[in-house]
JSON list of C-alpha atoms in Angstrom, two decimals:
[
{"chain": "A", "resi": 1, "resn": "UNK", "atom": "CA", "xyz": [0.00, 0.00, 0.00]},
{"chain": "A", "resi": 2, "resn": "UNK", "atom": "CA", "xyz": [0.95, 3.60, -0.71]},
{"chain": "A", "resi": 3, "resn": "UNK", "atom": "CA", "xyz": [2.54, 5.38, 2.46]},
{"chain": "A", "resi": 4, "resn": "UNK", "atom": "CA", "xyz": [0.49, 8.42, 1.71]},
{"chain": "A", "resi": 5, "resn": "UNK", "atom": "CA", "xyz": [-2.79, 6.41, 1.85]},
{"chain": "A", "resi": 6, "resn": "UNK", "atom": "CA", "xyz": [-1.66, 4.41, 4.90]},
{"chain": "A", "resi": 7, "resn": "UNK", "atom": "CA", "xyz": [-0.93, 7.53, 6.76]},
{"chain": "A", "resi": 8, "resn": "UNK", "atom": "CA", "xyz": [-4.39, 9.38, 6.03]},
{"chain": "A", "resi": 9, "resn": "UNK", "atom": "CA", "xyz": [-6.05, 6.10, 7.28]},
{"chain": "A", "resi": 10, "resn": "UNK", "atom": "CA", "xyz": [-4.23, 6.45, 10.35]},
{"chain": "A", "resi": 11, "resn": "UNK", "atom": "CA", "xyz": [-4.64, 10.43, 10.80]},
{"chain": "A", "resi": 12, "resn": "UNK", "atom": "CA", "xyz": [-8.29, 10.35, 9.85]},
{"chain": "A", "resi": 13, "resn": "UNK", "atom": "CA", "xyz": [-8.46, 7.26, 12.41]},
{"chain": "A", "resi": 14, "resn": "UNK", "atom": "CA", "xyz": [-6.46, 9.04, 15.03]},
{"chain": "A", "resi": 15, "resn": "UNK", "atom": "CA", "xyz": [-9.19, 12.67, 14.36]},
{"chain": "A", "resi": 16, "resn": "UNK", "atom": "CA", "xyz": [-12.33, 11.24, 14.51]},
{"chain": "A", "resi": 17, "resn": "UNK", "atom": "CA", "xyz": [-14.30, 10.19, 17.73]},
{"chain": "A", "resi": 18, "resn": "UNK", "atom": "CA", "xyz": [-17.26, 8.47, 16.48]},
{"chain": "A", "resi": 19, "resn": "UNK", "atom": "CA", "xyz": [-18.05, 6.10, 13.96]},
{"chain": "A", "resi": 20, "resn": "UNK", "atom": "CA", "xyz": [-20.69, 4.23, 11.91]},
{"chain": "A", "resi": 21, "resn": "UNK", "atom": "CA", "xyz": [-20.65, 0.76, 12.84]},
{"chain": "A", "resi": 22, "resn": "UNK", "atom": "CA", "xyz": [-22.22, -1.81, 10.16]},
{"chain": "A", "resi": 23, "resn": "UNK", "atom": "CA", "xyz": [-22.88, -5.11, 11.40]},
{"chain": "A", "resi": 24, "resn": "UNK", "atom": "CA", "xyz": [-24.81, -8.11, 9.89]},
{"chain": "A", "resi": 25, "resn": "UNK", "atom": "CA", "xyz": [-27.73, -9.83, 11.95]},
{"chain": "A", "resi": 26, "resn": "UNK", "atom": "CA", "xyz": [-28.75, -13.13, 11.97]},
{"chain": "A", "resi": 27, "resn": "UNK", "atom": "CA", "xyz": [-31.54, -12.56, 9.68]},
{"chain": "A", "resi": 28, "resn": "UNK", "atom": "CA", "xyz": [-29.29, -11.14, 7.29]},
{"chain": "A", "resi": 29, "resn": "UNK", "atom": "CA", "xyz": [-30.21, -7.39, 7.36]},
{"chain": "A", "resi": 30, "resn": "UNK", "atom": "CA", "xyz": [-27.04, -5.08, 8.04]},
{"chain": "A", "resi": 31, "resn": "UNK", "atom": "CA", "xyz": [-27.83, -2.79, 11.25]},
{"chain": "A", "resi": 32, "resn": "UNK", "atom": "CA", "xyz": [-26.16, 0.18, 11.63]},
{"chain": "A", "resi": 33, "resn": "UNK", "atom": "CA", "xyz": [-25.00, 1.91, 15.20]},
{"chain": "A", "resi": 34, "resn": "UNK", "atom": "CA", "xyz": [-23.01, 4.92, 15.83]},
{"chain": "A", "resi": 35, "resn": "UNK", "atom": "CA", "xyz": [-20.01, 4.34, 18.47]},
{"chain": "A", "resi": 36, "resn": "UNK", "atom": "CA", "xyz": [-17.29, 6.07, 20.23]},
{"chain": "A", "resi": 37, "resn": "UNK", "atom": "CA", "xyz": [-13.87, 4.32, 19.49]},
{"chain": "A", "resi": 38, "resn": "UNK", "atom": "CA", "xyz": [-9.85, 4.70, 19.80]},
{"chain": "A", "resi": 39, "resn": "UNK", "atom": "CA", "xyz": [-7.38, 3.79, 17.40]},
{"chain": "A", "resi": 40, "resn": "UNK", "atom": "CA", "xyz": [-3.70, 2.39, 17.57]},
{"chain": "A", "resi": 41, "resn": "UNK", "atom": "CA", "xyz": [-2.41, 2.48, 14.36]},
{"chain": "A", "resi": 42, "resn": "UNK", "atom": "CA", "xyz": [-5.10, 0.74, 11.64]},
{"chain": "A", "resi": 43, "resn": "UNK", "atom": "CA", "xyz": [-6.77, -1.34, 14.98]},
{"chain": "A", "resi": 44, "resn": "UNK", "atom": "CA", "xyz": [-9.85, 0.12, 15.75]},
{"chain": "A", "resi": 45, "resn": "UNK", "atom": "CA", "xyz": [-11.49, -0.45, 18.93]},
{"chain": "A", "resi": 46, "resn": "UNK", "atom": "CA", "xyz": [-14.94, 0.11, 21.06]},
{"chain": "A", "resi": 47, "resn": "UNK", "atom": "CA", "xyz": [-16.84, -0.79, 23.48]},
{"chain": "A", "resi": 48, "resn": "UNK", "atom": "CA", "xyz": [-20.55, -1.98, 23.69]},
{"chain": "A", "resi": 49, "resn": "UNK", "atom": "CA", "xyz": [-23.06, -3.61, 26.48]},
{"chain": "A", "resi": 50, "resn": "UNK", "atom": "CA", "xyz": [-22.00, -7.61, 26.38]},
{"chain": "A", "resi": 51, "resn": "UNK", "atom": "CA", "xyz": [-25.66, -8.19, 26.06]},
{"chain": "A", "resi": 52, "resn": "UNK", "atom": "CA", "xyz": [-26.18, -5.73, 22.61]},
{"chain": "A", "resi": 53, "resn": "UNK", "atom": "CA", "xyz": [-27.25, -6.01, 19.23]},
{"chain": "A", "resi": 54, "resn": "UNK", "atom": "CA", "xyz": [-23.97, -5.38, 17.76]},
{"chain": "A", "resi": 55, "resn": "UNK", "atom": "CA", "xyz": [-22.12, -7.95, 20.20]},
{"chain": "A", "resi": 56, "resn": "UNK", "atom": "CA", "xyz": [-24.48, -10.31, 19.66]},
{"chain": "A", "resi": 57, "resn": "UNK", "atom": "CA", "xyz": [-24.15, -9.72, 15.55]},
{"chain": "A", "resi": 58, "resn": "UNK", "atom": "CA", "xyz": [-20.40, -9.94, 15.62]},
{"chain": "A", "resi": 59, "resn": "UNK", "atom": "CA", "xyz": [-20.61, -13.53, 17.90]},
{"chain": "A", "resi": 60, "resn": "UNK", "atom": "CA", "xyz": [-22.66, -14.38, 14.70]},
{"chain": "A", "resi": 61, "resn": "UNK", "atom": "CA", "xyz": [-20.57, -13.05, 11.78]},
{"chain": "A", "resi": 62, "resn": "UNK", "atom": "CA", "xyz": [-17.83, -10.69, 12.26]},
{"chain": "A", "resi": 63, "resn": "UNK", "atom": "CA", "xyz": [-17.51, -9.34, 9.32]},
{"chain": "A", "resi": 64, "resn": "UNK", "atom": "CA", "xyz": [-18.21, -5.44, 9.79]},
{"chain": "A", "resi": 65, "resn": "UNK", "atom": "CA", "xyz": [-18.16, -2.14, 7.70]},
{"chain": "A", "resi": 66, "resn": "UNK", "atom": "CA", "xyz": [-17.82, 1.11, 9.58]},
{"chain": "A", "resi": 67, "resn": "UNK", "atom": "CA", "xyz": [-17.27, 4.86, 8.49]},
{"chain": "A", "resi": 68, "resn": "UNK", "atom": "CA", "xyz": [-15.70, 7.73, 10.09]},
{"chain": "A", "resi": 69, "resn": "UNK", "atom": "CA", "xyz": [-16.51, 11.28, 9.17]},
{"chain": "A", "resi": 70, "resn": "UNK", "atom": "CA", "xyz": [-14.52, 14.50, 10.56]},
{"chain": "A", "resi": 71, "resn": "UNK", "atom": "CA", "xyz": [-16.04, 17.87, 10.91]},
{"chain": "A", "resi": 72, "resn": "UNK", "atom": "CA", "xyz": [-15.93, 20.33, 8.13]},
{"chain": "A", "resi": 73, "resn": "UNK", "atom": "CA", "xyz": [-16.95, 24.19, 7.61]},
{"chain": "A", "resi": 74, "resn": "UNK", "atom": "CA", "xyz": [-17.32, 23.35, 3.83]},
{"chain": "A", "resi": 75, "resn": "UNK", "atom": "CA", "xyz": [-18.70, 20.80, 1.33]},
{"chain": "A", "resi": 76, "resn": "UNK", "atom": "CA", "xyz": [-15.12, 20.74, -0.33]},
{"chain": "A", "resi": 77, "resn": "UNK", "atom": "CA", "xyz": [-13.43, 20.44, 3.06]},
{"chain": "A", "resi": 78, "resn": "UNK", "atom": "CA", "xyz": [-15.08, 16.58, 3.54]},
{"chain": "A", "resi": 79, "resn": "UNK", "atom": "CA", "xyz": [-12.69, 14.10, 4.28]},
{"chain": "A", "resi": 80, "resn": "UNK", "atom": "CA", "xyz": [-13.33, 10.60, 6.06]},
{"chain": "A", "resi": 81, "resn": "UNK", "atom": "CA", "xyz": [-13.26, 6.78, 5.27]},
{"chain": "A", "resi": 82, "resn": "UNK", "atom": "CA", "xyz": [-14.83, 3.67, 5.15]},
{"chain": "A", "resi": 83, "resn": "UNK", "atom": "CA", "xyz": [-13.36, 0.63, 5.91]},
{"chain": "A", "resi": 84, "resn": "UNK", "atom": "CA", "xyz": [-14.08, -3.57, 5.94]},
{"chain": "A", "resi": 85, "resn": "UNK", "atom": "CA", "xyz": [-12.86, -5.89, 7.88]},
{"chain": "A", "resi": 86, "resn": "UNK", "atom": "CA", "xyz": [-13.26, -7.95, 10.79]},
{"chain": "A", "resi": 87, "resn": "UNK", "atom": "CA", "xyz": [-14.07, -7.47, 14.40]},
{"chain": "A", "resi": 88, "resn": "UNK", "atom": "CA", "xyz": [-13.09, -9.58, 17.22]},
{"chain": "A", "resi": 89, "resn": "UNK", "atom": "CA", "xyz": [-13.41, -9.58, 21.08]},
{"chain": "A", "resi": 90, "resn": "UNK", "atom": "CA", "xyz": [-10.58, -8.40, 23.31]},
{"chain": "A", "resi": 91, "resn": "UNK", "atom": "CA", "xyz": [-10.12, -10.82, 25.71]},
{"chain": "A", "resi": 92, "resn": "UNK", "atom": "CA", "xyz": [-6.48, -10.18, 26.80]},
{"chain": "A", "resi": 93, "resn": "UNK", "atom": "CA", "xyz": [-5.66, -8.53, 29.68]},
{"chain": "A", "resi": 94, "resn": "UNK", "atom": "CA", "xyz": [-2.97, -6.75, 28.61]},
{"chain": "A", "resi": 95, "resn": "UNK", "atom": "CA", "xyz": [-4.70, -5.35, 25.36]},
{"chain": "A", "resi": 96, "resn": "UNK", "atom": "CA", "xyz": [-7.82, -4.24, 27.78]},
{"chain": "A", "resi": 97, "resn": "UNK", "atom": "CA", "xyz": [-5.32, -2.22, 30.06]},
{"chain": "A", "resi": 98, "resn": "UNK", "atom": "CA", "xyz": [-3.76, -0.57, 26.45]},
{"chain": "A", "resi": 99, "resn": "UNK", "atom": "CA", "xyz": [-7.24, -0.28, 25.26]},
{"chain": "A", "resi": 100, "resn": "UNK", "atom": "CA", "xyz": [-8.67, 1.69, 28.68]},
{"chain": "A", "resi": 101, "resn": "UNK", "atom": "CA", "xyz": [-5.36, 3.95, 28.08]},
{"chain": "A", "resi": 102, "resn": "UNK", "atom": "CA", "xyz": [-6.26, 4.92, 24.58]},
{"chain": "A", "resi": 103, "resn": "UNK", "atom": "CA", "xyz": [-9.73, 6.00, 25.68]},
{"chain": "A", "resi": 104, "resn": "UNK", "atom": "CA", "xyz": [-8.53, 7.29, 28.92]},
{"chain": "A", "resi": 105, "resn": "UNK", "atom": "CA", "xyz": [-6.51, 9.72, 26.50]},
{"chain": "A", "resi": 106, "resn": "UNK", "atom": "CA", "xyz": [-8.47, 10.41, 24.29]},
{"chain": "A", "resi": 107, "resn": "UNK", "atom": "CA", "xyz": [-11.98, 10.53, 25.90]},
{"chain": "A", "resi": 108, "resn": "UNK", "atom": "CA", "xyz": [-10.47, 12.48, 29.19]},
{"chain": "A", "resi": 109, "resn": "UNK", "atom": "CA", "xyz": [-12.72, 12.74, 32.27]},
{"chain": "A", "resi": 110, "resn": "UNK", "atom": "CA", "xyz": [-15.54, 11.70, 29.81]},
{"chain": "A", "resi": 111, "resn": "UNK", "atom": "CA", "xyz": [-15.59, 7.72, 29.42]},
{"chain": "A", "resi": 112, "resn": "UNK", "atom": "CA", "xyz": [-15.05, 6.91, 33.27]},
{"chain": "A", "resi": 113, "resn": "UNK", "atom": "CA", "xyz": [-18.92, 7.39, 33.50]},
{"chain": "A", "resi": 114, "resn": "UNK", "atom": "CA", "xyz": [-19.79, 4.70, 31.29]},
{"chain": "A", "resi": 115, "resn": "UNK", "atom": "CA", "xyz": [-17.32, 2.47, 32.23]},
{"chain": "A", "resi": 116, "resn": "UNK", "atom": "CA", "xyz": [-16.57, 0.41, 35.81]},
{"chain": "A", "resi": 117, "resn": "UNK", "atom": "CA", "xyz": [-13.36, -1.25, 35.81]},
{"chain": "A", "resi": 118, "resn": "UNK", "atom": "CA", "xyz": [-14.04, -5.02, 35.87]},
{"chain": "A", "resi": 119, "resn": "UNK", "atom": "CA", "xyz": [-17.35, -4.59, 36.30]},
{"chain": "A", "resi": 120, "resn": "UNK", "atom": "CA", "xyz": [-18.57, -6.55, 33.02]},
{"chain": "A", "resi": 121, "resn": "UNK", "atom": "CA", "xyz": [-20.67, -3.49, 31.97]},
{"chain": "A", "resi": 122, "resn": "UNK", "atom": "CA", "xyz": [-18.61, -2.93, 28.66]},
{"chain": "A", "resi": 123, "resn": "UNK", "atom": "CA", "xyz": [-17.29, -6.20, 25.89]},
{"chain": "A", "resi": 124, "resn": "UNK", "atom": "CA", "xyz": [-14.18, -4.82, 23.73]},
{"chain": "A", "resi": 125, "resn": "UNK", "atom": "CA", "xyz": [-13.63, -5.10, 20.13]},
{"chain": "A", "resi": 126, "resn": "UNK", "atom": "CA", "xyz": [-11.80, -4.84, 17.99]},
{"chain": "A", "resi": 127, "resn": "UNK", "atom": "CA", "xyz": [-11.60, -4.46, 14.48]},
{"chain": "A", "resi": 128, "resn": "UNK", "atom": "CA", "xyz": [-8.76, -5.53, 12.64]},
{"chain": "A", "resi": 129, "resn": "UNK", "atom": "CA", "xyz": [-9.41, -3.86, 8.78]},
{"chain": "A", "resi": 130, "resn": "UNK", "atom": "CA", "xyz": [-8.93, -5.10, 5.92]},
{"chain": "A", "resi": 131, "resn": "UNK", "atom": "CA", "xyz": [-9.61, -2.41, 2.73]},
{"chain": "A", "resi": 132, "resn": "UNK", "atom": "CA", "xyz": [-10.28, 1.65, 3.42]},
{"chain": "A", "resi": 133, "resn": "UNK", "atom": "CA", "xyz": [-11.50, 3.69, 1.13]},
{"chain": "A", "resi": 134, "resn": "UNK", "atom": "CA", "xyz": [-10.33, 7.48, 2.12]},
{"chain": "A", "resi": 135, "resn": "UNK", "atom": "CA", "xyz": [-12.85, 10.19, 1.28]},
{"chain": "A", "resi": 136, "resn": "UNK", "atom": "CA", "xyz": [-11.15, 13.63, 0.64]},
{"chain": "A", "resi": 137, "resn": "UNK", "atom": "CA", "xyz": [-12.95, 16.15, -1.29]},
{"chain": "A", "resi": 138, "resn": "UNK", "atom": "CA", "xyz": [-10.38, 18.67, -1.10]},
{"chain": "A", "resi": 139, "resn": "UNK", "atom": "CA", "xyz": [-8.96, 16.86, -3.85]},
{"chain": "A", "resi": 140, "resn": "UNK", "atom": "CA", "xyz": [-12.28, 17.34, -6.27]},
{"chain": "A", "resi": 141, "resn": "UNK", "atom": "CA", "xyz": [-15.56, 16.46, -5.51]},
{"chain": "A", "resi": 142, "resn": "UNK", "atom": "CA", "xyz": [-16.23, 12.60, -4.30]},
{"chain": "A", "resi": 143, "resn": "UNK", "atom": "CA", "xyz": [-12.71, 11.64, -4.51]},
{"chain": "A", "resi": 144, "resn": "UNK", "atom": "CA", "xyz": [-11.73, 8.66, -2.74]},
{"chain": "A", "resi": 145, "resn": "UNK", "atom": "CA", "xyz": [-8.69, 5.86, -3.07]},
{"chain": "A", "resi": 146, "resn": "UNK", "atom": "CA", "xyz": [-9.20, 2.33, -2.61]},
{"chain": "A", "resi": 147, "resn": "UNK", "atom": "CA", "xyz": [-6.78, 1.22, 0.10]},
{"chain": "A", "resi": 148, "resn": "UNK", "atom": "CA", "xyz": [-5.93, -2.85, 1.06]},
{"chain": "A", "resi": 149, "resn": "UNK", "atom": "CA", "xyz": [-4.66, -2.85, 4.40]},
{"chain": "A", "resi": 150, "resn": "UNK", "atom": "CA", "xyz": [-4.53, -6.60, 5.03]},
{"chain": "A", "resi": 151, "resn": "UNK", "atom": "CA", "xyz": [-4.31, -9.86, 3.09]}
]
């Protein structure tokens, strides 16, 4: 992959604070959900009740879509991205301590509410993409490049 497209993945990742989150139910209709998240590099993570729609869709397929839009003062200002790939659980305790750091940071004095340590209130993800298409319209109007990110 292009450097230059790598990196906008990860500064439009590291910008935005909220995301579309496309996941596929068992009846085969995609449902949509809006969620905070944190990003290390291309891994995306967030949190959601264990008992939710979206945890229970990814337990079924994990195959997700999600899009992240930043603000803009002007139509041909927009710049965001879409990406595919695959979400999975964070299980490890390790990861969960980096992964309550990166929202710790970025989310500060704002996501302890939501969130008891090792309480069970919140199940981890993460999602591990796979293609990205970046959105930047200060380059013309709709343009966007096709990025793989994994095999």
């Amino acid at each position: 992959m292009p450097v230059p497209l790598e990196d906008a993945v990860r500064r439009i990742l590291a910008e935005g604070r909220d995301l579309t989150l496309a996941t596929l139910r068992a009846d085969g209709w995609p449902q949509c959900n809006t969620v905070s998240y944190a990003a290390d590099g291309l891994a995306v993570y967030f949190g959601c009740d264990p008992g939710s729609a979206k945890a229970r869709n990814i337990a079924h397929d994990a195959r997700v879509s999600a899009s992240v839009d930043l603000p803009y003062s002007h139509l041909n200002e927009i710049r965001g991205l879409s990406l595919a790939g695959r979400a999975s659980p964070v299980t490890d305790p390790a990861e969960m301590a980096a992964v309550g750091a990166l929202f710790a940071a970025k989310f500060k004095g704002e996501i302890e509410q939501y969130v008891m340590p090792g309480s069970g209130q919140i199940a981890l993800f993460r999602i591990d993409p796979a293609v990205a298409s970046v959105l930047d319209y200060r380059q013309g109007f709709g343009h966007t490049d096709l990025v793989t990110l994994a095999a």
